[in-house]
C-alpha cells in the first residue's frame, strides 16, 4: 500500500444537495403539480435573468436542447453540421436526430476547443449550423466562429454543457449566439438531476422551442379555439417529449442560487491545483482559454510522456489504488466504432483531438472538496510521477 493512499474514497465528482432543494422537492410533491408547471416557469425566468439573456427554455437534457435548437432552426436531412470531435457523443447524436450529418473539425493543437481554421476548411454548400463546444467551460473563439457562420449562412449553436458560468470577453456564454444549450445533468456545475436549458434572445425562437418541446402543441392554437372549451388542442408542428418537470425545476431553483458560491470555490480549487502542481514534472496543468473566463467544469491535466515513463491509463489505475477517482473527457468521437462506420471517419483523422485525449486525466473537482482533498490528489500524482521519472 502506498503512503499517499486515502483512507476514504475521493470521488471525481459529488453533487451538492442542500435542505432547500430537498424541501422544495417535497413541496412540489405535496402540491399535486408534478410535471412542467409554475416551478419550471420560475426556473426559466431566473435562469434567463442570471445570464442576462432574453429567454430560457427548460427541457429534460442538454441533448434534447441541442436537438430542439437544430430542429427549430430548420436543420434536416441532407444538411451538414460542423462540430468538434473532442466532445461527448450527445453533440453529434443530436445532429443525427435531425437526419443531418455531423462533420468534424479538429481542435487546436494545444487547447481542446474547435479550431476556427479547421471549421473554415470543413464548410461546404450544405453547412447549415456550427456547434462549438466550450470544453471544460473554457470559451471558444466566438468572434471567429460567428463570422464563419455568417459567411456561409450557418447558425452557431453552442454546446455550453460545461460553460455555466463562463464569460467570453466579459460577456456571459448564453448571450452571444442565437441559441445556447446548457446541461443540468447530475455531473454538471449545477443540476436538476436531469435537465437542460436553451438560452436565446429571440422571442420567436423561444416560442417555437416551447411548442416543440411538448408534442408540438401550439398555445396560440388553443386561444383561437377557446370556444371549443379547455379540452381542445392542436398540434401545429412536429413535436417531441422534451419538457422539464417541476420536480426537477424545484432542485434547479436552489442550485441556481448557489451557482456563484460554487463557482468561487471551483476557482479556488483550480488555483490550489495550479500552485501545487506547478513543479510536478510529468504533469501539465490546463491552461486558461485565450478568450475569457472559464466555469472550470473540469480540471484536465495531461501526462507528459517525455518526462515520465508511465502512460495515462496506468496513472489512472495507480490513483485508483490510492482511493482517488478520476475520469477522462472525452474519448474523441472519431475513435468510436459507430461514428467510424456511419461517417467514414478513422482514428487518424483528427490528430490534435486524439493526442490531447491520450494524455488527459480529469482530476476530482467539486465545490465541497476540501483543500486537504486537493493536497491528497497532488501528493498521489506527485508520488506516481517521482517513481516513474525518465
Ligand atoms: C453532458 C454533456 C452533454 C449532454 O448533456 P445531457 O444534459 O446529459 O444531455 C452534451 N455535451 C457535452 C459536452 C456534455 O459534457
CSV table of C-alpha atoms and ligand atoms in Angstrom, one decimal:
chain,number,residue,atom,x,y,z
A,1,UNK,CA,0.0,0.0,0.0
A,2,UNK,CA,1.4,3.4,-0.9
A,3,UNK,CA,1.9,6.2,1.6
A,4,UNK,CA,-0.3,8.5,-0.4
A,5,UNK,CA,-3.4,6.3,-0.2
A,6,UNK,CA,-6.5,8.0,1.2
A,7,UNK,CA,-8.4,6.2,3.9
A,8,UNK,CA,-11.8,7.1,2.2
A,9,UNK,CA,-12.5,7.1,-1.5
A,10,UNK,CA,-12.5,10.6,-3.0
A,11,UNK,CA,-14.8,10.6,-6.0
A,12,UNK,CA,-14.2,12.6,-9.2
A,13,UNK,CA,-17.5,14.4,-8.7
A,14,UNK,CA,-20.1,14.7,-5.9
A,15,UNK,CA,-23.3,16.7,-6.5
A,16,UNK,CA,-24.3,19.0,-3.6
A,17,UNK,CA,-27.9,18.9,-2.4
A,18,UNK,CA,-29.0,21.2,0.4
A,19,UNK,CA,-32.1,21.2,2.6
A,20,UNK,CA,-33.6,23.9,0.4
A,21,UNK,CA,-33.5,21.6,-2.6
A,22,UNK,CA,-35.0,18.7,-0.6
A,23,UNK,CA,-37.8,20.9,0.9
A,24,UNK,CA,-38.6,22.4,-2.5
A,25,UNK,CA,-39.0,18.9,-4.0
A,26,UNK,CA,-41.2,17.8,-1.1
A,27,UNK,CA,-43.3,21.0,-1.6
A,28,UNK,CA,-43.7,20.1,-5.3
A,29,UNK,CA,-44.7,16.5,-4.5
A,30,UNK,CA,-47.3,17.8,-2.0
A,31,UNK,CA,-48.6,20.5,-4.4
A,32,UNK,CA,-50.1,17.9,-6.8
A,33,UNK,CA,-48.4,19.6,-9.8
A,34,UNK,CA,-45.6,17.1,-10.8
A,35,UNK,CA,-44.8,17.8,-14.4
A,36,UNK,CA,-44.0,21.1,-16.2
A,37,UNK,CA,-45.7,23.9,-14.4
A,38,UNK,CA,-45.1,27.0,-12.3
A,39,UNK,CA,-41.7,26.0,-10.9
A,40,UNK,CA,-40.4,25.3,-14.4
A,41,UNK,CA,-41.6,28.7,-15.5
A,42,UNK,CA,-39.9,30.3,-12.4
A,43,UNK,CA,-36.6,28.5,-13.1
A,44,UNK,CA,-36.7,29.7,-16.8
A,45,UNK,CA,-37.2,33.3,-15.7
A,46,UNK,CA,-34.5,33.0,-13.1
A,47,UNK,CA,-32.0,31.3,-15.4
A,48,UNK,CA,-32.6,33.9,-18.2
A,49,UNK,CA,-32.2,36.8,-15.7
A,50,UNK,CA,-29.0,35.3,-14.3
A,51,UNK,CA,-27.4,35.1,-17.7
A,52,UNK,CA,-28.8,38.4,-19.0
A,53,UNK,CA,-30.5,36.5,-21.9
A,54,UNK,CA,-33.9,37.3,-23.2
A,55,UNK,CA,-35.4,33.9,-22.8
A,56,UNK,CA,-34.5,30.5,-21.3
A,57,UNK,CA,-36.5,27.4,-22.3
A,58,UNK,CA,-36.3,24.4,-20.0
A,59,UNK,CA,-36.0,20.8,-21.3
A,60,UNK,CA,-35.1,17.4,-19.9
A,61,UNK,CA,-31.5,17.3,-21.1
A,62,UNK,CA,-28.8,19.3,-23.0
A,63,UNK,CA,-29.0,16.6,-25.6
A,64,UNK,CA,-32.7,17.5,-26.1
A,65,UNK,CA,-31.8,21.2,-26.1
A,66,UNK,CA,-29.3,20.7,-28.9
A,67,UNK,CA,-31.7,18.6,-31.0
A,68,UNK,CA,-34.6,21.1,-30.4
A,69,UNK,CA,-32.4,24.1,-31.3
A,70,UNK,CA,-31.3,22.5,-34.5
A,71,UNK,CA,-34.8,21.4,-35.3
A,72,UNK,CA,-36.3,24.9,-34.8
A,73,UNK,CA,-33.5,26.4,-37.0
A,74,UNK,CA,-34.6,24.1,-39.8
A,75,UNK,CA,-31.7,21.6,-39.8
A,76,UNK,CA,-32.8,18.4,-41.6
A,77,UNK,CA,-31.8,15.6,-43.9
A,78,UNK,CA,-29.0,16.5,-46.4
A,79,UNK,CA,-27.7,19.2,-44.2
A,80,UNK,CA,-24.2,19.2,-42.6
A,81,UNK,CA,-23.4,20.5,-39.1
A,82,UNK,CA,-19.8,21.2,-38.1
A,83,UNK,CA,-18.7,20.3,-34.6
A,84,UNK,CA,-15.7,19.2,-32.6
A,85,UNK,CA,-14.7,15.5,-32.4
A,86,UNK,CA,-13.5,16.3,-28.8
A,87,UNK,CA,-16.9,16.2,-27.2
A,88,UNK,CA,-19.4,13.9,-25.6
A,89,UNK,CA,-21.4,11.7,-28.0
A,90,UNK,CA,-24.6,13.7,-27.3
A,91,UNK,CA,-23.4,16.6,-29.5
A,92,UNK,CA,-23.1,14.5,-32.7
A,93,UNK,CA,-26.2,12.4,-31.8
A,94,UNK,CA,-28.4,15.5,-31.6
A,95,UNK,CA,-27.3,16.4,-35.2
A,96,UNK,CA,-28.2,12.9,-36.4
A,97,UNK,CA,-31.6,13.0,-34.7
A,98,UNK,CA,-32.4,15.7,-37.3
A,99,UNK,CA,-31.3,13.5,-40.1
A,100,UNK,CA,-28.3,15.8,-40.7
A,101,UNK,CA,-24.6,14.8,-40.9
A,102,UNK,CA,-22.0,15.7,-38.3
A,103,UNK,CA,-18.8,17.0,-39.9
A,104,UNK,CA,-15.9,17.1,-37.5
A,105,UNK,CA,-13.3,19.9,-37.4
A,106,UNK,CA,-10.3,19.3,-35.2
A,107,UNK,CA,-9.3,21.2,-32.1
A,108,UNK,CA,-6.4,23.5,-31.8
A,109,UNK,CA,-3.1,21.6,-31.2
A,110,UNK,CA,-2.6,22.8,-27.6
A,111,UNK,CA,-6.2,23.6,-26.5
A,112,UNK,CA,-9.2,21.3,-26.5
A,113,UNK,CA,-11.6,23.7,-28.4
A,114,UNK,CA,-12.5,23.7,-32.0
A,115,UNK,CA,-10.1,25.5,-34.3
A,116,UNK,CA,-11.8,28.1,-36.5
A,117,UNK,CA,-9.3,27.4,-39.3
A,118,UNK,CA,-10.4,23.8,-39.3
A,119,UNK,CA,-14.1,24.9,-39.3
A,120,UNK,CA,-13.4,27.1,-42.3
A,121,UNK,CA,-11.9,24.1,-44.2
A,122,UNK,CA,-15.0,21.9,-43.3
A,123,UNK,CA,-17.6,24.4,-44.7
A,124,UNK,CA,-19.5,23.2,-47.8
A,125,UNK,CA,-22.7,24.4,-49.5
A,126,UNK,CA,-24.5,22.0,-47.3
A,127,UNK,CA,-23.3,23.5,-44.0
A,128,UNK,CA,-26.4,24.6,-42.0
A,129,UNK,CA,-25.0,25.0,-38.5
A,130,UNK,CA,-21.9,25.0,-36.4
A,131,UNK,CA,-21.8,23.6,-32.8
A,132,UNK,CA,-18.7,24.8,-30.9
A,133,UNK,CA,-18.2,23.1,-27.5
A,134,UNK,CA,-16.8,25.2,-24.7
A,135,UNK,CA,-14.7,22.3,-23.4
A,136,UNK,CA,-14.4,22.3,-19.5
A,137,UNK,CA,-16.0,25.8,-19.7
A,138,UNK,CA,-13.2,27.5,-21.5
A,139,UNK,CA,-14.8,29.8,-24.1
A,140,UNK,CA,-14.2,29.1,-27.8
A,141,UNK,CA,-13.0,31.8,-30.2
A,142,UNK,CA,-16.6,33.1,-30.7
A,143,UNK,CA,-15.9,36.1,-32.9
A,144,UNK,CA,-14.1,33.9,-35.4
A,145,UNK,CA,-16.9,31.3,-35.3
A,146,UNK,CA,-19.8,33.8,-35.5
A,147,UNK,CA,-18.0,35.3,-38.5
A,148,UNK,CA,-17.6,31.9,-40.2
A,149,UNK,CA,-21.2,31.1,-39.5
A,150,UNK,CA,-22.3,34.4,-41.1
A,151,UNK,CA,-20.1,33.9,-44.1
A,152,UNK,CA,-21.9,30.7,-45.1
A,153,UNK,CA,-25.4,31.3,-43.5
A,154,UNK,CA,-24.9,28.7,-40.8
A,155,UNK,CA,-26.3,29.2,-37.3
A,156,UNK,CA,-23.8,28.9,-34.4
A,157,UNK,CA,-25.5,26.8,-31.7
A,158,UNK,CA,-23.2,26.5,-28.7
A,159,UNK,CA,-22.9,23.3,-26.7
A,160,UNK,CA,-22.5,25.0,-23.3
A,161,UNK,CA,-23.0,21.9,-21.2
A,162,UNK,CA,-19.8,22.8,-19.3
A,163,UNK,CA,-20.0,26.6,-19.6
A,164,UNK,CA,-22.1,27.7,-16.7
A,165,UNK,CA,-20.9,30.3,-15.7
A,166,UNK,CA,-18.3,31.2,-18.4
A,167,UNK,CA,-17.6,34.5,-20.0
A,168,UNK,CA,-16.3,35.3,-23.5
A,169,UNK,CA,-14.5,38.7,-23.5
A,170,UNK,CA,-16.6,39.7,-20.4
A,171,UNK,CA,-20.0,38.5,-21.9
A,172,UNK,CA,-21.7,35.6,-20.3
A,173,UNK,CA,-21.9,32.4,-22.5
A,174,UNK,CA,-25.6,32.2,-23.3
A,175,UNK,CA,-25.8,35.8,-24.6
A,176,UNK,CA,-23.7,35.5,-27.7
A,177,UNK,CA,-25.0,33.0,-30.3
A,178,UNK,CA,-28.7,32.7,-31.4
A,179,UNK,CA,-29.2,29.6,-29.2
A,180,UNK,CA,-27.0,28.3,-26.4
A,181,UNK,CA,-27.6,24.9,-24.8
A,182,UNK,CA,-26.8,24.2,-21.2
A,183,UNK,CA,-26.9,20.9,-19.2
A,184,UNK,CA,-28.3,20.4,-15.7
A,185,UNK,CA,-27.3,16.8,-15.5
A,186,UNK,CA,-26.1,15.4,-12.1
A,187,UNK,CA,-22.4,15.7,-13.1
A,188,UNK,CA,-22.5,19.3,-14.3
A,189,UNK,CA,-21.7,22.5,-12.3
A,190,UNK,CA,-25.3,22.9,-11.1
A,191,UNK,CA,-28.0,20.2,-11.5
A,192,UNK,CA,-31.7,19.4,-11.6
A,193,UNK,CA,-30.9,15.6,-11.6
A,194,UNK,CA,-31.5,15.6,-15.4
A,195,UNK,CA,-32.2,18.7,-17.3
A,196,UNK,CA,-31.2,21.3,-19.9
A,197,UNK,CA,-31.8,24.9,-20.9
A,198,UNK,CA,-31.7,26.8,-24.2
A,199,UNK,CA,-30.9,30.5,-23.9
A,200,UNK,CA,-31.9,32.8,-26.7
A,201,UNK,CA,-32.7,36.5,-27.2
A,202,UNK,CA,-35.3,35.7,-29.9
A,203,UNK,CA,-38.9,35.6,-28.6
A,204,UNK,CA,-39.9,33.8,-31.9
A,205,UNK,CA,-37.3,31.1,-31.4
A,206,UNK,CA,-38.3,30.7,-27.7
A,207,UNK,CA,-41.9,30.2,-28.8
A,208,UNK,CA,-41.0,27.5,-31.3
A,209,UNK,CA,-38.8,25.8,-28.7
A,210,UNK,CA,-41.7,25.8,-26.2
A,211,UNK,CA,-44.2,24.4,-28.7
A,212,UNK,CA,-41.9,21.6,-29.9
A,213,UNK,CA,-40.6,20.5,-26.5
A,214,UNK,CA,-44.1,19.4,-25.7
A,215,UNK,CA,-45.7,17.5,-28.6
A,216,UNK,CA,-45.8,20.5,-31.0
A,217,UNK,CA,-49.0,21.7,-29.3
A,218,UNK,CA,-49.4,25.4,-30.1
A,219,UNK,CA,-50.7,27.6,-27.3
A,220,UNK,CA,-51.9,30.1,-29.8
A,221,UNK,CA,-54.0,27.5,-31.5
A,222,UNK,CA,-55.6,26.9,-28.1
A,223,UNK,CA,-56.5,30.5,-27.8
A,224,UNK,CA,-58.0,30.5,-31.3
A,225,UNK,CA,-60.4,27.8,-30.4
A,226,UNK,CA,-61.4,28.8,-26.8
A,227,UNK,CA,-65.0,28.4,-27.9
A,228,UNK,CA,-64.3,24.6,-28.1
A,229,UNK,CA,-63.5,24.5,-24.4
A,230,UNK,CA,-60.4,23.6,-22.4
A,231,UNK,CA,-60.2,20.1,-23.8
A,232,UNK,CA,-59.2,21.3,-27.3
A,233,UNK,CA,-55.7,21.2,-28.5
A,234,UNK,CA,-54.0,21.5,-31.9
A,235,UNK,CA,-50.7,20.0,-33.0
A,236,UNK,CA,-49.2,22.7,-35.2
A,237,UNK,CA,-45.6,21.4,-35.5
A,238,UNK,CA,-43.5,18.2,-35.3
A,239,UNK,CA,-43.2,17.9,-31.6
A,240,UNK,CA,-41.1,16.0,-29.0
A,241,UNK,CA,-41.4,14.9,-25.4
A,242,UNK,CA,-38.6,17.0,-24.0
A,243,UNK,CA,-40.3,19.1,-21.3
A,244,UNK,CA,-38.7,19.5,-17.8
A,245,UNK,CA,-40.8,18.5,-14.8
A,246,UNK,CA,-41.5,20.7,-11.7
A,247,UNK,CA,-39.8,18.1,-9.6
A,248,UNK,CA,-36.5,18.7,-11.4
A,249,UNK,CA,-37.1,22.5,-11.6
A,250,UNK,CA,-37.6,22.6,-7.8
A,251,UNK,CA,-34.0,21.4,-7.4
A,252,UNK,CA,-32.8,23.9,-10.0
A,253,UNK,CA,-34.3,26.9,-8.3
A,254,UNK,CA,-31.9,26.4,-5.3
A,255,UNK,CA,-29.0,25.2,-7.3
A,256,UNK,CA,-29.1,28.4,-9.3
A,257,UNK,CA,-28.9,30.4,-6.1
A,258,UNK,CA,-25.7,28.5,-5.3
A,259,UNK,CA,-24.1,29.0,-8.7
A,260,UNK,CA,-21.9,31.9,-7.7
A,261,UNK,CA,-20.7,30.3,-4.4
A,262,UNK,CA,-20.0,27.1,-6.3
A,263,UNK,CA,-18.1,29.0,-8.9
A,264,UNK,CA,-16.0,30.9,-6.4
A,265,UNK,CA,-15.0,27.6,-4.7
A,266,UNK,CA,-14.1,25.9,-8.1
A,267,UNK,CA,-11.8,28.8,-8.9
A,268,UNK,CA,-10.1,28.5,-5.5
A,269,UNK,CA,-9.6,24.7,-6.0
A,270,UNK,CA,-8.2,25.3,-9.5
A,271,UNK,CA,-5.7,27.9,-8.2
A,272,UNK,CA,-4.6,25.5,-5.5
A,273,UNK,CA,-4.1,22.7,-8.0
A,274,UNK,CA,-2.2,25.1,-10.3
A,275,UNK,CA,0.1,26.2,-7.4
A,276,UNK,CA,0.7,22.7,-6.0
A,277,UNK,CA,1.3,21.0,-9.4
A,278,UNK,CA,3.5,23.8,-10.8
A,279,UNK,CA,6.7,21.9,-10.1
A,280,UNK,CA,5.5,18.3,-10.6
A,281,UNK,CA,7.5,17.0,-13.6
A,282,UNK,CA,5.4,14.9,-15.9
A,283,UNK,CA,2.1,16.8,-15.2
A,284,UNK,CA,0.9,19.6,-17.5
A,285,UNK,CA,-1.7,21.8,-15.9
A,286,UNK,CA,-4.6,23.0,-18.1
A,287,UNK,CA,-4.0,26.5,-19.4
A,288,UNK,CA,-6.8,29.1,-19.4
A,289,UNK,CA,-8.7,29.9,-22.6
A,290,UNK,CA,-7.4,32.9,-24.5
A,291,UNK,CA,-10.9,34.2,-25.0
A,292,UNK,CA,-12.3,34.6,-21.5
A,293,UNK,CA,-13.1,33.2,-18.1
A,294,UNK,CA,-13.9,29.5,-17.6
A,295,UNK,CA,-16.6,28.0,-15.5
A,296,UNK,CA,-13.9,25.4,-14.6
A,297,UNK,CA,-16.3,22.5,-15.0
A,298,UNK,CA,-13.3,20.2,-15.3
A,299,UNK,CA,-9.6,20.3,-14.3
A,300,UNK,CA,-7.9,18.2,-17.0
A,301,UNK,CA,-4.2,17.6,-16.6
A,302,UNK,CA,-2.0,15.9,-19.2
A,303,UNK,CA,0.7,13.4,-18.6
A,304,UNK,CA,3.9,14.4,-20.3
A,305,UNK,CA,5.3,11.2,-21.8
A,306,UNK,CA,8.7,12.9,-22.3
A,307,UNK,CA,9.2,13.3,-18.6
A,308,UNK,CA,7.7,10.1,-17.2
A,309,UNK,CA,7.6,6.5,-18.3
A,310,UNK,CA,4.0,5.8,-17.3
A,311,UNK,CA,1.1,6.3,-19.6
A,312,UNK,CA,-2.2,7.9,-18.8
A,313,UNK,CA,-4.1,4.7,-18.2
A,314,UNK,CA,-1.6,3.4,-15.7
A,315,UNK,CA,-1.7,6.7,-13.8
A,316,UNK,CA,-5.5,6.4,-13.5
A,317,UNK,CA,-5.1,2.9,-12.2
A,318,UNK,CA,-2.4,3.9,-9.6
A,319,UNK,CA,-4.6,6.8,-8.4
A,320,UNK,CA,-7.5,4.4,-8.0
A,321,UNK,CA,-5.2,2.3,-5.8
A,322,UNK,CA,-4.7,5.5,-3.8
A,323,UNK,CA,-8.5,5.7,-3.4
A,324,UNK,CA,-8.8,8.7,-5.8
A,325,UNK,CA,-11.5,8.8,-8.5
A,326,UNK,CA,-10.6,10.4,-11.8
A,327,UNK,CA,-12.2,10.5,-15.3
A,328,UNK,CA,-11.4,11.1,-18.9
A,329,UNK,CA,-13.1,13.8,-21.0
A,330,UNK,CA,-13.6,12.8,-23.7
A,331,UNK,CA,-12.9,9.8,-26.0
A,332,UNK,CA,-13.0,11.7,-29.3
A,333,UNK,CA,-15.9,10.7,-31.5
A,334,UNK,CA,-13.8,9.6,-34.4
A,335,UNK,CA,-12.4,6.8,-32.2
A,336,UNK,CA,-15.8,5.2,-31.7
A,337,UNK,CA,-17.0,2.4,-34.0
A,338,UNK,CA,-20.4,3.9,-34.5
A,339,UNK,CA,-19.1,7.2,-35.9
A,340,UNK,CA,-16.4,5.4,-37.9
A,341,UNK,CA,-19.0,3.2,-39.6
A,342,UNK,CA,-21.6,5.8,-40.0
A,343,UNK,CA,-19.5,8.8,-41.0
A,344,UNK,CA,-16.5,7.1,-42.6
A,345,UNK,CA,-14.0,8.8,-40.2
A,346,UNK,CA,-10.9,6.9,-39.0
A,347,UNK,CA,-8.8,7.1,-35.9
A,348,UNK,CA,-6.1,9.0,-37.8
A,349,UNK,CA,-8.4,11.8,-38.9
A,350,UNK,CA,-8.2,14.4,-36.1
A,351,UNK,CA,-4.7,14.2,-34.6
A,352,UNK,CA,-5.0,17.2,-32.2
A,353,UNK,CA,-8.1,15.8,-30.5
A,354,UNK,CA,-6.5,12.4,-30.3
A,355,UNK,CA,-3.2,13.4,-28.8
A,356,UNK,CA,-5.0,15.7,-26.3
A,357,UNK,CA,-7.2,12.8,-25.3
A,358,UNK,CA,-4.4,10.2,-25.0
A,359,UNK,CA,-2.6,12.3,-22.3
A,360,UNK,CA,-5.7,13.6,-20.4
A,361,UNK,CA,-6.9,12.9,-16.9
A,362,UNK,CA,-9.7,14.8,-15.2
A,363,UNK,CA,-8.9,15.3,-11.5
A,364,UNK,CA,-11.5,15.5,-8.8
A,365,UNK,CA,-13.2,18.9,-8.8
A,366,UNK,CA,-16.4,19.8,-7.0
A,367,UNK,CA,-17.3,22.7,-4.6
A,368,UNK,CA,-17.4,20.7,-1.4
A,369,UNK,CA,-13.9,19.3,-1.8
A,370,UNK,CA,-11.5,20.4,0.9
A,371,UNK,CA,-8.1,21.9,0.4
A,372,UNK,CA,-6.8,18.7,2.1
A,373,UNK,CA,-8.5,16.7,-0.6
A,374,UNK,CA,-6.7,18.7,-3.3
A,375,UNK,CA,-3.4,18.2,-1.5
A,376,UNK,CA,-4.1,14.4,-1.3
A,377,UNK,CA,-4.7,14.3,-5.1
A,378,UNK,CA,-1.5,16.2,-5.7
A,379,UNK,CA,0.5,14.0,-3.3
A,380,UNK,CA,-0.7,10.9,-5.1
A,381,UNK,CA,0.1,12.3,-8.5
A,382,UNK,CA,3.4,13.6,-7.3
A,383,UNK,CA,4.5,10.3,-5.9
A,384,UNK,CA,3.5,8.4,-9.1
A,385,UNK,CA,5.4,10.9,-11.2
A,386,UNK,CA,8.5,10.8,-8.9
A,387,UNK,CA,8.6,7.0,-9.0
A,388,UNK,CA,8.4,6.9,-12.8
A,389,UNK,CA,10.7,9.7,-14.0
A,390,UNK,CA,12.7,9.1,-17.1
B,1,LIG,C1,-23.0,16.3,-20.5
B,1,LIG,C2,-22.8,16.8,-21.9
B,1,LIG,C3,-23.8,16.8,-22.9
B,1,LIG,C4,-25.2,16.2,-22.6
B,1,LIG,O1,-25.8,16.8,-21.6
B,1,LIG,P1,-27.2,16.0,-21.0
B,1,LIG,O2,-27.8,17.0,-20.2
B,1,LIG,O3,-26.7,14.8,-20.2
B,1,LIG,O4,-27.9,15.6,-22.2
B,1,LIG,C5,-23.6,17.4,-24.1
B,1,LIG,N1,-22.4,17.9,-24.4
B,1,LIG,C6,-21.4,17.9,-23.6
B,1,LIG,C7,-20.0,18.4,-24.0
B,1,LIG,C8,-21.5,17.3,-22.3
B,1,LIG,O5,-20.5,17.2,-21.5
